Amino acid sequence: MKLSRQRPNPRSIKLHRTYSVEEAARALGVHKNSVRGWRQRGLKPIDDSRPVLFLGSDLRAFLEQRNASRKRPCRPGTLYCFRCREARAPALGMVDWTSTKARTGNLTALCGTCGTEMHRRARRDALAVVMPGLQVQISEGPSRLNGEPIPSLNCDMAKKD
Ligand SMILES: [Zn+2]
């Protein structure tokens, strides 16, 4: 299969059907691992059963949001909420930063508006600029919010896939 170098087009997804990882990858011209990665970045499957299935409308919303968040980085003090489809302030001003490498890591917070988990990549030495006035809980291990390390995420102009 020839993989597209272009950004996957959300419009190749039909809203009212369900997609397995393989089907989504084929429809969008991406590798299956990309689809698996999206799941870790907030794309929710229909339920916990196997094989994992995604609703077309969720898949499309996720991709549209992802494209949008690449175009507009979040303002300081906010993270991109997948559900609100807007940059939001963290609930209770609580933000976690978990290291992924020596100096970079992921910020995790709950949306102050709807409670959905939000993510943003940030360098450790930039935390005061990215989250001014907020108390950021630093940890070198798993996040206290969801118990597992989170790979790179939404609101950060990420270039790689
Ligand atoms: Zn929200």
mmCIF file with all atom_site columns, N, CA and C in Angstrom, residues 40-75:
data_model
loop_
_atom_site.group_PDB
_atom_site.id
_atom_site.type_symbol
_atom_site.label_atom_id
_atom_site.label_alt_id
_atom_site.label_comp_id
_atom_site.label_asym_id
_atom_site.label_entity_id
_atom_site.label_seq_id
_atom_site.pdbx_PDB_ins_code
_atom_site.Cartn_x
_atom_site.Cartn_y
_atom_site.Cartn_z
_atom_site.occupancy
_atom_site.B_iso_or_equiv
_atom_site.pdbx_formal_charge
_atom_site.auth_seq_id
_atom_site.auth_comp_id
_atom_site.auth_asym_id
_atom_site.auth_atom_id
_atom_site.pdbx_PDB_model_num
ATOM 1   N N  . GLN A 1 40 ? -4.119  7.326  21.631 1.00 0.00 ? 40 GLN A N  1
ATOM 2   C CA . GLN A 1 40 ? -3.442  7.793  22.842 1.00 0.00 ? 40 GLN A CA 1
ATOM 3   C C  . GLN A 1 40 ? -3.498  9.304  22.958 1.00 0.00 ? 40 GLN A C  1
ATOM 4   N N  . ARG A 1 41 ? -3.830  9.962  21.857 1.00 0.00 ? 41 ARG A N  1
ATOM 5   C CA . ARG A 1 41 ? -3.922  11.422 21.901 1.00 0.00 ? 41 ARG A CA 1
ATOM 6   C C  . ARG A 1 41 ? -5.346  11.882 22.085 1.00 0.00 ? 41 ARG A C  1
ATOM 7   N N  . GLY A 1 42 ? -6.237  10.976 22.410 1.00 0.00 ? 42 GLY A N  1
ATOM 8   C CA . GLY A 1 42 ? -7.590  11.422 22.758 1.00 0.00 ? 42 GLY A CA 1
ATOM 9   C C  . GLY A 1 42 ? -8.707  10.882 21.885 1.00 0.00 ? 42 GLY A C  1
ATOM 10  N N  . LEU A 1 43 ? -8.381  10.180 20.793 1.00 0.00 ? 43 LEU A N  1
ATOM 11  C CA . LEU A 1 43 ? -9.439  9.589  19.978 1.00 0.00 ? 43 LEU A CA 1
ATOM 12  C C  . LEU A 1 43 ? -10.048 8.418  20.742 1.00 0.00 ? 43 LEU A C  1
ATOM 13  N N  . LYS A 1 44 ? -11.351 8.528  20.996 1.00 0.00 ? 44 LYS A N  1
ATOM 14  C CA . LYS A 1 44 ? -12.001 7.509  21.825 1.00 0.00 ? 44 LYS A CA 1
ATOM 15  C C  . LYS A 1 44 ? -12.660 6.427  20.967 1.00 0.00 ? 44 LYS A C  1
ATOM 16  N N  . PRO A 1 45 ? -12.375 5.162  21.286 1.00 0.00 ? 45 PRO A N  1
ATOM 17  C CA . PRO A 1 45 ? -13.113 4.091  20.611 1.00 0.00 ? 45 PRO A CA 1
ATOM 18  C C  . PRO A 1 45 ? -14.543 4.032  21.131 1.00 0.00 ? 45 PRO A C  1
ATOM 19  N N  . ILE A 1 46 ? -15.394 3.277  20.436 1.00 0.00 ? 46 ILE A N  1
ATOM 20  C CA . ILE A 1 46 ? -16.801 3.175  20.819 1.00 0.00 ? 46 ILE A CA 1
ATOM 21  C C  . ILE A 1 46 ? -16.934 2.579  22.217 1.00 0.00 ? 46 ILE A C  1
ATOM 22  N N  . ASP A 1 47 ? -16.187 1.533  22.492 1.00 0.00 ? 47 ASP A N  1
ATOM 23  C CA . ASP A 1 47 ? -16.205 0.932  23.821 1.00 0.00 ? 47 ASP A CA 1
ATOM 24  C C  . ASP A 1 47 ? -14.901 0.165  24.028 1.00 0.00 ? 47 ASP A C  1
ATOM 25  N N  . ASP A 1 48 ? -14.854 -0.659 25.043 1.00 0.00 ? 48 ASP A N  1
ATOM 26  C CA . ASP A 1 48 ? -13.612 -1.357 25.375 1.00 0.00 ? 48 ASP A CA 1
ATOM 27  C C  . ASP A 1 48 ? -13.444 -2.685 24.645 1.00 0.00 ? 48 ASP A C  1
ATOM 28  N N  . SER A 1 49 ? -14.411 -3.037 23.809 1.00 0.00 ? 49 SER A N  1
ATOM 29  C CA . SER A 1 49 ? -14.348 -4.368 23.209 1.00 0.00 ? 49 SER A CA 1
ATOM 30  C C  . SER A 1 49 ? -13.296 -4.441 22.098 1.00 0.00 ? 49 SER A C  1
ATOM 31  N N  . ARG A 1 50 ? -12.968 -5.652 21.722 1.00 0.00 ? 50 ARG A N  1
ATOM 32  C CA . ARG A 1 50 ? -11.989 -5.908 20.667 1.00 0.00 ? 50 ARG A CA 1
ATOM 33  C C  . ARG A 1 50 ? -12.684 -6.574 19.502 1.00 0.00 ? 50 ARG A C  1
ATOM 34  N N  . PRO A 1 51 ? -12.303 -6.289 18.255 1.00 0.00 ? 51 PRO A N  1
ATOM 35  C CA . PRO A 1 51 ? -11.306 -5.266 17.919 1.00 0.00 ? 51 PRO A CA 1
ATOM 36  C C  . PRO A 1 51 ? -11.829 -3.868 18.215 1.00 0.00 ? 51 PRO A C  1
ATOM 37  N N  . VAL A 1 52 ? -10.887 -2.952 18.379 1.00 0.00 ? 52 VAL A N  1
ATOM 38  C CA . VAL A 1 52 ? -11.242 -1.569 18.665 1.00 0.00 ? 52 VAL A CA 1
ATOM 39  C C  . VAL A 1 52 ? -11.956 -0.966 17.463 1.00 0.00 ? 52 VAL A C  1
ATOM 40  N N  . LEU A 1 53 ? -13.068 -0.307 17.716 1.00 0.00 ? 53 LEU A N  1
ATOM 41  C CA . LEU A 1 53 ? -13.812 0.361  16.650 1.00 0.00 ? 53 LEU A CA 1
ATOM 42  C C  . LEU A 1 53 ? -14.006 1.838  16.992 1.00 0.00 ? 53 LEU A C  1
ATOM 43  N N  . PHE A 1 54 ? -13.889 2.655  15.959 1.00 0.00 ? 54 PHE A N  1
ATOM 44  C CA . PHE A 1 54 ? -14.122 4.088  16.130 1.00 0.00 ? 54 PHE A CA 1
ATOM 45  C C  . PHE A 1 54 ? -15.348 4.480  15.325 1.00 0.00 ? 54 PHE A C  1
ATOM 46  N N  . LEU A 1 55 ? -16.123 5.387  15.876 1.00 0.00 ? 55 LEU A N  1
ATOM 47  C CA . LEU A 1 55 ? -17.236 5.935  15.138 1.00 0.00 ? 55 LEU A CA 1
ATOM 48  C C  . LEU A 1 55 ? -16.691 6.971  14.149 1.00 0.00 ? 55 LEU A C  1
ATOM 49  N N  . GLY A 1 56 ? -17.197 6.917  12.910 1.00 0.00 ? 56 GLY A N  1
ATOM 50  C CA . GLY A 1 56 ? -16.718 7.842  11.887 1.00 0.00 ? 56 GLY A CA 1
ATOM 51  C C  . GLY A 1 56 ? -16.776 9.291  12.331 1.00 0.00 ? 56 GLY A C  1
ATOM 52  N N  . SER A 1 57 ? -17.878 9.664  12.998 1.00 0.00 ? 57 SER A N  1
ATOM 53  C CA . SER A 1 57 ? -18.012 11.073 13.403 1.00 0.00 ? 57 SER A CA 1
ATOM 54  C C  . SER A 1 57 ? -16.952 11.455 14.438 1.00 0.00 ? 57 SER A C  1
ATOM 55  N N  . ASP A 1 58 ? -16.603 10.521 15.328 1.00 0.00 ? 58 ASP A N  1
ATOM 56  C CA . ASP A 1 58 ? -15.552 10.805 16.314 1.00 0.00 ? 58 ASP A CA 1
ATOM 57  C C  . ASP A 1 58 ? -14.200 10.947 15.626 1.00 0.00 ? 58 ASP A C  1
ATOM 58  N N  . LEU A 1 59 ? -13.959 10.044 14.679 1.00 0.00 ? 59 LEU A N  1
ATOM 59  C CA . LEU A 1 59 ? -12.696 10.041 13.958 1.00 0.00 ? 59 LEU A CA 1
ATOM 60  C C  . LEU A 1 59 ? -12.528 11.357 13.193 1.00 0.00 ? 59 LEU A C  1
ATOM 61  N N  . ARG A 1 60 ? -13.609 11.749 12.530 1.00 0.00 ? 60 ARG A N  1
ATOM 62  C CA . ARG A 1 60 ? -13.529 12.980 11.746 1.00 0.00 ? 60 ARG A CA 1
ATOM 63  C C  . ARG A 1 60 ? -13.325 14.188 12.653 1.00 0.00 ? 60 ARG A C  1
ATOM 64  N N  . ALA A 1 61 ? -14.062 14.237 13.749 1.00 0.00 ? 61 ALA A N  1
ATOM 65  C CA . ALA A 1 61 ? -13.922 15.367 14.683 1.00 0.00 ? 61 ALA A CA 1
ATOM 66  C C  . ALA A 1 61 ? -12.503 15.429 15.233 1.00 0.00 ? 61 ALA A C  1
ATOM 67  N N  . PHE A 1 62 ? -11.959 14.273 15.547 1.00 0.00 ? 62 PHE A N  1
ATOM 68  C CA . PHE A 1 62 ? -10.598 14.231 16.082 1.00 0.00 ? 62 PHE A CA 1
ATOM 69  C C  . PHE A 1 62 ? -9.596  14.802 15.070 1.00 0.00 ? 62 PHE A C  1
ATOM 70  N N  . LEU A 1 63 ? -9.731  14.374 13.822 1.00 0.00 ? 63 LEU A N  1
ATOM 71  C CA . LEU A 1 63 ? -8.773  14.828 12.799 1.00 0.00 ? 63 LEU A CA 1
ATOM 72  C C  . LEU A 1 63 ? -8.933  16.317 12.502 1.00 0.00 ? 63 LEU A C  1
ATOM 73  N N  . GLU A 1 64 ? -10.180 16.781 12.490 1.00 0.00 ? 64 GLU A N  1
ATOM 74  C CA . GLU A 1 64 ? -10.404 18.202 12.220 1.00 0.00 ? 64 GLU A CA 1
ATOM 75  C C  . GLU A 1 64 ? -9.825  19.053 13.338 1.00 0.00 ? 64 GLU A C  1
ATOM 76  N N  . GLN A 1 65 ? -10.039 18.594 14.536 1.00 0.00 ? 65 GLN A N  1
ATOM 77  C CA . GLN A 1 65 ? -9.498  19.305 15.697 1.00 0.00 ? 65 GLN A CA 1
ATOM 78  C C  . GLN A 1 65 ? -7.976  19.327 15.647 1.00 0.00 ? 65 GLN A C  1
ATOM 79  N N  . ARG A 1 66 ? -7.420  18.180 15.253 1.00 0.00 ? 66 ARG A N  1
ATOM 80  C CA . ARG A 1 66 ? -5.969  18.055 15.221 1.00 0.00 ? 66 ARG A CA 1
ATOM 81  C C  . ARG A 1 66 ? -5.387  19.002 14.183 1.00 0.00 ? 66 ARG A C  1
ATOM 82  N N  . ASN A 1 67 ? -6.024  19.047 13.022 1.00 0.00 ? 67 ASN A N  1
ATOM 83  C CA . ASN A 1 67 ? -5.551  19.974 11.994 1.00 0.00 ? 67 ASN A CA 1
ATOM 84  C C  . ASN A 1 67 ? -5.669  21.406 12.477 1.00 0.00 ? 67 ASN A C  1
ATOM 85  N N  . ALA A 1 68 ? -6.779  21.709 13.132 1.00 0.00 ? 68 ALA A N  1
ATOM 86  C CA . ALA A 1 68 ? -7.006  23.077 13.605 1.00 0.00 ? 68 ALA A CA 1
ATOM 87  C C  . ALA A 1 68 ? -5.979  23.455 14.665 1.00 0.00 ? 68 ALA A C  1
ATOM 88  N N  . SER A 1 69 ? -5.692  22.530 15.568 1.00 0.00 ? 69 SER A N  1
ATOM 89  C CA . SER A 1 69 ? -4.796  22.885 16.662 1.00 0.00 ? 69 SER A CA 1
ATOM 90  C C  . SER A 1 69 ? -3.369  23.068 16.168 1.00 0.00 ? 69 SER A C  1
ATOM 91  N N  . ARG A 1 70 ? -3.066  22.491 15.006 1.00 0.00 ? 70 ARG A N  1
ATOM 92  C CA . ARG A 1 70 ? -1.731  22.729 14.447 1.00 0.00 ? 70 ARG A CA 1
ATOM 93  C C  . ARG A 1 70 ? -1.612  24.129 13.909 1.00 0.00 ? 70 ARG A C  1
ATOM 94  N N  . LYS A 1 71 ? -2.740  24.647 13.447 1.00 0.00 ? 71 LYS A N  1
ATOM 95  C CA . LYS A 1 71 ? -2.693  25.986 12.874 1.00 0.00 ? 71 LYS A CA 1
ATOM 96  C C  . LYS A 1 71 ? -2.656  27.043 13.961 1.00 0.00 ? 71 LYS A C  1
ATOM 97  N N  . ARG A 1 72 ? -3.377  26.803 15.040 1.00 0.00 ? 72 ARG A N  1
ATOM 98  C CA . ARG A 1 72 ? -3.336  27.819 16.095 1.00 0.00 ? 72 ARG A CA 1
ATOM 99  C C  . ARG A 1 72 ? -2.883  27.211 17.411 1.00 0.00 ? 72 ARG A C  1
ATOM 100 N N  . PRO A 1 73 ? -1.669  27.558 17.803 1.00 0.00 ? 73 PRO A N  1
ATOM 101 C CA . PRO A 1 73 ? -1.188  27.083 19.093 1.00 0.00 ? 73 PRO A CA 1
ATOM 102 C C  . PRO A 1 73 ? -2.007  27.712 20.198 1.00 0.00 ? 73 PRO A C  1
ATOM 103 N N  . CYS A 1 74 ? -2.103  27.030 21.311 1.00 0.00 ? 74 CYS A N  1
ATOM 104 C CA . CYS A 1 74 ? -2.900  27.543 22.422 1.00 0.00 ? 74 CYS A CA 1
ATOM 105 C C  . CYS A 1 74 ? -2.216  28.730 23.087 1.00 0.00 ? 74 CYS A C  1
ATOM 106 N N  . ARG A 1 75 ? -3.043  29.612 23.597 1.00 0.00 ? 75 ARG A N  1
ATOM 107 C CA . ARG A 1 75 ? -2.517  30.738 24.377 1.00 0.00 ? 75 ARG A CA 1
ATOM 108 C C  . ARG A 1 75 ? -1.862  30.209 25.644 1.00 0.00 ? 75 ARG A C  1
#
